């Protein structure tokens, strides 16, 4: 069973930074992808950023130039460095993984595909002065 643990959220002022971590375990192969998604009340889930097994990345238009996704393959951990945070970035951020990396990659971009197999518990990011 794949287990995901999201951490790193908190309260930050506009313009500040946070780094989220998604620690994963239980994969049966090295062929997987991990992504970050966010949810706020009344809005659809958004794909924030995803990275697949060969290093390809995706960023939602609303975070391009501000957020950076990276991975430490040895630790099975994916990070999301969030800079220049805005109040509208306030959300619960979830990490998700799938051993069908193309599926997750397309899901991240909003395509109508099956939801990823594994989800973490989420971590709350609040951007407020």
Short mmCIF file of C-alpha atoms in Angstrom, two decimals:
data_model
loop_
_atom_site.label_atom_id
_atom_site.label_comp_id
_atom_site.label_asym_id
_atom_site.label_seq_id
_atom_site.Cartn_x
_atom_site.Cartn_y
_atom_site.Cartn_z
CA UNK A 1 0.00 0.00 0.00
CA UNK A 2 1.35 3.39 -0.97
CA UNK A 3 1.50 5.82 1.93
CA UNK A 4 1.87 9.58 1.51
CA UNK A 5 2.59 12.11 4.24
CA UNK A 6 2.24 15.79 3.43
CA UNK A 7 3.83 18.38 5.67
CA UNK A 8 5.16 21.91 5.69
CA UNK A 9 2.03 24.00 5.65
CA UNK A 10 1.41 26.88 7.97
CA UNK A 11 0.62 30.56 8.27
CA UNK A 12 2.70 32.94 6.19
CA UNK A 13 2.42 36.59 5.22
CA UNK A 14 1.85 37.63 1.60
CA UNK A 15 5.14 37.53 -0.25
CA UNK A 16 6.51 34.86 2.04
CA UNK A 17 7.63 31.34 1.31
CA UNK A 18 6.92 27.80 2.40
CA UNK A 19 8.28 24.44 1.39
CA UNK A 20 5.91 21.51 1.36
CA UNK A 21 7.13 17.94 1.56
CA UNK A 22 5.47 14.74 0.44
CA UNK A 23 7.13 11.65 1.84
CA UNK A 24 6.08 8.48 0.08
CA UNK A 25 6.52 4.80 0.76
CA UNK A 26 5.18 1.49 -0.43
CA UNK A 27 5.77 1.80 -4.15
CA UNK A 28 6.23 -1.47 -5.98
CA UNK A 29 8.42 0.05 -8.69
CA UNK A 30 10.39 3.16 -9.54
CA UNK A 31 7.87 4.06 -12.23
CA UNK A 32 5.54 6.55 -10.58
CA UNK A 33 4.61 10.20 -10.46
CA UNK A 34 3.73 12.53 -7.60
CA UNK A 35 1.79 15.75 -7.75
CA UNK A 36 0.47 18.56 -5.61
CA UNK A 37 -3.19 19.59 -5.72
CA UNK A 38 -5.09 22.17 -3.75
CA UNK A 39 -8.67 22.62 -2.65
CA UNK A 40 -10.66 25.54 -1.29
CA UNK A 41 -14.37 25.60 -0.46
CA UNK A 42 -16.52 26.21 -3.50
CA UNK A 43 -13.80 25.58 -6.04
CA UNK A 44 -12.74 22.57 -8.06
CA UNK A 45 -9.56 20.80 -7.15
CA UNK A 46 -6.61 22.36 -8.95
CA UNK A 47 -3.46 20.72 -10.17
CA UNK A 48 -0.64 22.81 -8.75
CA UNK A 49 2.46 20.98 -9.91
CA UNK A 50 3.43 17.43 -10.77
CA UNK A 51 6.59 15.53 -11.55
CA UNK A 52 6.87 12.17 -13.23
CA UNK A 53 9.49 9.46 -13.08
CA UNK A 54 11.64 10.86 -15.87
CA UNK A 55 11.70 14.35 -14.38
CA UNK A 56 9.06 16.04 -16.50
CA UNK A 57 7.19 18.69 -14.60
CA UNK A 58 3.94 20.56 -14.91
CA UNK A 59 2.89 23.82 -13.31
CA UNK A 60 -0.52 25.37 -13.22
CA UNK A 61 -0.66 28.79 -14.81
CA UNK A 62 -1.53 30.37 -11.50
CA UNK A 63 1.78 29.32 -9.91
CA UNK A 64 4.26 29.50 -12.78
CA UNK A 65 7.29 31.51 -11.84
CA UNK A 66 6.55 31.27 -8.13
CA UNK A 67 6.50 27.56 -7.26
CA UNK A 68 9.10 24.89 -7.95
CA UNK A 69 8.64 21.14 -7.67
CA UNK A 70 11.59 18.85 -7.06
CA UNK A 71 12.25 15.33 -5.94
CA UNK A 72 14.73 13.32 -3.94
CA UNK A 73 14.44 9.89 -5.49
CA UNK A 74 16.53 8.22 -2.80
CA UNK A 75 14.08 9.39 -0.13
CA UNK A 76 10.95 8.99 -2.25
CA UNK A 77 10.16 12.57 -1.33
CA UNK A 78 8.80 15.38 -3.46
CA UNK A 79 9.02 19.01 -2.46
CA UNK A 80 7.07 22.07 -3.46
CA UNK A 81 8.92 25.32 -2.89
CA UNK A 82 6.35 28.10 -2.80
CA UNK A 83 7.64 31.65 -3.10
CA UNK A 84 5.88 35.00 -3.38
CA UNK A 85 2.78 33.56 -1.79
CA UNK A 86 -0.51 35.35 -2.29
CA UNK A 87 -3.71 35.25 -0.24
CA UNK A 88 -5.40 33.37 -3.08
CA UNK A 89 -2.89 30.55 -2.56
CA UNK A 90 -4.63 29.75 0.72
CA UNK A 91 -5.87 26.18 0.47
CA UNK A 92 -5.43 22.66 1.70
CA UNK A 93 -2.61 21.17 -0.33
CA UNK A 94 -2.66 17.45 -1.03
CA UNK A 95 -0.05 15.26 -2.59
CA UNK A 96 -1.06 12.33 -4.73
CA UNK A 97 0.78 9.51 -6.41
CA UNK A 98 0.19 6.87 -9.01
CA UNK A 99 2.29 4.10 -10.43
CA UNK A 100 0.73 5.00 -13.75
CA UNK A 101 2.80 8.15 -14.14
CA UNK A 102 1.20 9.37 -17.34
CA UNK A 103 -2.23 9.16 -15.76
CA UNK A 104 -1.20 11.39 -12.88
CA UNK A 105 0.57 13.76 -15.21
CA UNK A 106 -2.56 14.22 -17.31
CA UNK A 107 -4.80 14.41 -14.24
CA UNK A 108 -2.58 17.21 -12.98
CA UNK A 109 -3.30 19.13 -16.16
CA UNK A 110 -7.05 18.74 -15.78
CA UNK A 111 -7.68 16.04 -18.34
CA UNK A 112 -10.61 13.71 -17.75
CA UNK A 113 -8.78 10.62 -16.58
CA UNK A 114 -9.07 8.33 -13.60
CA UNK A 115 -8.15 9.90 -10.29
CA UNK A 116 -4.73 8.96 -8.90
CA UNK A 117 -4.59 5.87 -6.71
CA UNK A 118 -3.02 7.34 -3.58
CA UNK A 119 -3.56 10.55 -1.63
CA UNK A 120 -2.01 12.07 1.43
CA UNK A 121 -3.92 13.75 4.23
CA UNK A 122 -3.28 17.32 3.13
CA UNK A 123 -1.56 20.26 4.76
CA UNK A 124 -3.11 23.68 5.25
CA UNK A 125 -1.44 26.75 3.79
CA UNK A 126 -2.78 30.08 4.97
CA UNK A 127 -1.47 33.30 3.42
CA UNK A 128 -2.62 36.30 5.38
CA UNK A 129 -1.33 39.51 6.87
#
